[in-house]
Tab-separated table of C-alpha atoms in Angstrom:
chain	number	residue	atom	x	y	z
A	1	MET	CA	0.203	0.259	0.046
A	2	ILE	CA	2.836	2.481	0.795
A	3	TYR	CA	4.621	1.557	-2.291
A	4	GLY	CA	1.572	2.754	-4.384
A	5	VAL	CA	0.775	5.705	-2.162
A	6	SER	CA	4.579	6.887	-2.729
A	7	LEU	CA	4.245	6.197	-6.581
A	8	SER	CA	1.533	7.972	-7.040
A	9	LEU	CA	1.930	10.862	-5.271
A	10	VAL	CA	5.701	10.857	-6.906
A	11	LEU	CA	4.443	10.239	-11.084
A	12	ALA	CA	1.955	13.353	-9.864
A	13	LEU	CA	4.662	15.254	-8.890
A	14	LEU	CA	6.482	14.876	-11.890
A	15	TRP	CA	3.804	15.269	-14.348
A	16	TRP	CA	2.906	18.339	-12.949
A	17	VAL	CA	6.413	19.994	-12.624
A	18	LEU	CA	7.700	18.669	-16.387
A	19	SER	CA	4.490	20.021	-17.968
A	20	GLY	CA	4.526	23.197	-16.377
A	21	TYR	CA	0.157	23.121	-16.270
A	22	ASP	CA	-2.038	24.769	-13.396
A	23	LYS	CA	-5.290	24.865	-15.063
A	24	ILE	CA	-7.682	21.823	-13.629
A	25	VAL	CA	-8.481	20.729	-17.367
A	26	LEU	CA	-5.040	19.358	-17.703
A	27	LEU	CA	-4.190	18.997	-13.883
A	28	SER	CA	-6.761	16.464	-14.352
A	29	PHE	CA	-5.367	15.137	-17.261
A	30	GLY	CA	-2.670	13.977	-15.367
A	31	ALA	CA	-3.908	12.897	-12.641
A	32	ALA	CA	-5.965	10.596	-14.888
A	33	SER	CA	-2.468	9.528	-16.047
A	34	VAL	CA	-1.397	8.755	-12.959
A	35	ILE	CA	-4.291	6.680	-12.156
A	36	ILE	CA	-4.322	4.313	-15.135
A	37	THR	CA	-0.761	3.913	-14.320
A	38	LEU	CA	-0.935	2.742	-10.649
A	39	PHE	CA	-3.680	0.912	-12.268
A	40	LEU	CA	-1.920	-0.979	-14.655
A	41	VAL	CA	0.975	-1.507	-12.428
A	42	SER	CA	-1.343	-3.150	-9.799
A	43	ARG	CA	-2.534	-5.585	-12.364
A	44	MET	CA	1.156	-6.647	-13.279
A	45	ARG	CA	1.962	-6.945	-9.643
A	46	ILE	CA	4.573	-5.134	-9.470
A	47	ILE	CA	4.199	-2.715	-6.491
A	48	ASP	CA	6.723	-2.823	-4.549
A	49	ARG	CA	10.250	-1.310	-3.506
A	50	GLU	CA	11.990	-1.812	-6.204
A	51	THR	CA	8.932	0.219	-8.588
A	52	ALA	CA	8.928	2.757	-5.828
A	53	PRO	CA	12.637	3.269	-4.377
A	54	PHE	CA	11.622	6.876	-3.153
A	55	LEU	CA	11.171	5.466	0.312
A	56	ARG	CA	14.827	4.652	0.635
A	57	LEU	CA	15.541	8.098	-0.573
A	58	GLY	CA	17.379	8.505	3.297
A	59	THR	CA	19.368	5.945	2.242
A	60	LEU	CA	20.836	5.924	-1.031
A	61	ILE	CA	21.399	10.107	-1.159
A	62	PRO	CA	24.353	8.954	1.242
A	63	TYR	CA	25.449	6.379	-1.028
A	64	TYR	CA	24.990	8.516	-3.724
A	65	THR	CA	26.838	10.939	-2.245
A	66	TRP	CA	30.140	8.609	-1.246
A	67	LEU	CA	29.434	6.927	-4.506
A	68	GLY	CA	30.365	10.403	-6.304
A	69	GLY	CA	33.554	10.716	-4.021
A	70	GLU	CA	34.707	7.205	-5.272
A	71	ILE	CA	34.138	8.350	-9.123
A	72	ALA	CA	36.182	11.522	-8.393
A	73	LYS	CA	39.727	9.157	-7.202
A	74	ALA	CA	38.804	6.696	-9.704
A	75	ASN	CA	39.552	9.952	-12.587
A	76	VAL	CA	41.772	10.849	-10.936
A	77	GLY	CA	43.931	7.677	-11.415
A	78	VAL	CA	42.697	7.027	-15.071
A	79	VAL	CA	44.118	10.067	-15.747
A	80	LYS	CA	46.946	9.196	-14.279
A	81	ALA	CA	47.380	6.042	-16.605
A	82	ALA	CA	46.433	8.388	-19.752
A	83	LEU	CA	48.624	11.303	-19.127
A	84	LYS	CA	51.988	9.031	-18.350
A	85	PRO	CA	54.570	9.164	-21.225
A	86	GLU	CA	54.608	4.921	-21.200
A	87	ILE	CA	51.743	2.818	-21.487
A	88	ASP	CA	51.641	1.406	-18.105
A	89	ILE	CA	48.263	-0.472	-17.249
A	90	THR	CA	47.671	-3.947	-16.858
A	91	PRO	CA	43.861	-4.651	-17.851
A	92	ARG	CA	42.407	-7.667	-16.149
A	93	LEU	CA	38.815	-9.704	-15.246
A	94	VAL	CA	38.567	-10.600	-11.657
A	95	ARG	CA	35.647	-11.973	-10.394
A	96	VAL	CA	33.795	-10.486	-7.882
A	97	PRO	CA	32.043	-11.618	-5.092
A	98	VAL	CA	28.736	-10.130	-4.368
A	99	ASP	CA	26.484	-10.814	-1.122
A	100	ALA	CA	23.180	-8.831	-1.713
A	101	GLU	CA	19.994	-9.913	-0.370
A	102	SER	CA	17.765	-8.420	-3.513
A	103	ASP	CA	17.790	-7.502	-6.849
A	104	LEU	CA	17.720	-4.274	-6.341
A	105	SER	CA	21.009	-4.462	-4.382
A	106	ARG	CA	22.551	-6.313	-7.107
A	107	CYS	CA	21.571	-3.746	-9.819
A	108	VAL	CA	23.163	-0.723	-7.919
A	109	PHE	CA	26.457	-2.423	-7.317
A	110	ALA	CA	26.833	-3.885	-10.736
A	111	ASN	CA	25.941	-0.134	-11.797
A	112	SER	CA	27.795	1.703	-9.665
A	113	ILE	CA	30.960	-1.008	-10.774
A	114	THR	CA	30.090	0.163	-13.816
A	115	LEU	CA	29.771	4.323	-13.193
A	116	THR	CA	33.685	4.281	-11.738
A	117	PRO	CA	35.827	4.945	-14.255
A	118	GLY	CA	38.144	2.655	-14.499
A	119	THR	CA	35.869	-0.804	-14.468
A	120	VAL	CA	32.593	-2.153	-16.445
A	121	THR	CA	30.759	-5.066	-14.992
A	122	VAL	CA	31.151	-7.152	-17.778
A	123	GLU	CA	28.827	-10.255	-16.567
A	124	ILE	CA	26.561	-11.193	-13.720
A	125	GLU	CA	26.293	-14.456	-12.301
A	126	ASP	CA	24.542	-15.854	-9.334
A	127	ASP	CA	26.914	-14.875	-6.591
A	128	ALA	CA	29.494	-12.739	-8.680
A	129	PHE	CA	30.432	-9.916	-11.768
A	130	LEU	CA	32.751	-10.476	-14.079
A	131	VAL	CA	34.398	-7.233	-14.395
A	132	HIS	CA	37.063	-5.646	-16.198
A	133	ALA	CA	39.834	-2.759	-15.346
A	134	ILE	CA	41.974	-1.410	-17.411
A	135	ASP	CA	44.383	-1.578	-14.463
A	136	ALA	CA	45.036	-4.099	-11.797
A	137	SER	CA	45.166	-0.589	-9.273
A	138	PHE	CA	41.673	-1.240	-9.179
A	139	THR	CA	41.149	-4.337	-8.455
A	140	ALA	CA	41.824	-4.486	-4.692
A	141	PRO	CA	39.031	-7.490	-3.080
A	142	GLU	CA	38.223	-4.791	0.107
A	143	GLY	CA	37.261	-1.905	-2.390
A	144	PHE	CA	34.527	-3.543	-3.692
A	145	ALA	CA	33.662	-5.285	-0.038
A	146	GLU	CA	33.201	-1.980	0.270
A	147	MET	CA	31.045	-0.887	-2.157
A	148	ASN	CA	28.792	-3.854	-2.195
A	149	ALA	CA	28.242	-3.252	1.314
A	150	LYS	CA	27.363	0.337	1.130
A	151	ALA	CA	25.187	-0.788	-1.635
A	152	ALA	CA	23.563	-3.145	0.374
A	153	ARG	CA	22.876	-1.531	3.445
A	154	ALA	CA	20.905	1.804	1.061
A	155	THR	CA	19.241	-0.717	-0.324
A	156	ASP	CA	18.443	-3.484	1.492
A	157	GLY	CA	18.806	-1.917	5.148
A	158	GLY	CA	21.530	-4.218	6.120
A	159	GLY	CA	24.194	-6.544	3.848
A	160	SER	CA	27.511	-7.093	5.378
């Protein structure tokens, strides 16, 4: 129930802000589109925390702030590697263990790896991700473990 209410409020607010309309007729069209969307989503039985993750903003915003810092640090590492006169990189594929309770947590973790410069999630398996890194310095297991734990806490409220 709470996910349906939060989804409807966010959809209505998003429609109103993006449309810029304040006339009652047009607002009623917006309300109708939100109701139709909610009807379709409930018929598909997909109203859950992954459809409406807005209730997790309190944990997701600090995570994405932390991730922004990690992205900045990785950018510096990639720029240093790119600006060296000699090419001194050792690309590699590593298997990163995943300890996630939900698909949302796995998705956030995989996307966080890909967003970080120098690494790309190549393949997703049940218990691990295959990650390509442009240099061995980007493959520290403790860095992936920290990101995994923070993504799990941000999305599932727990994790290791």
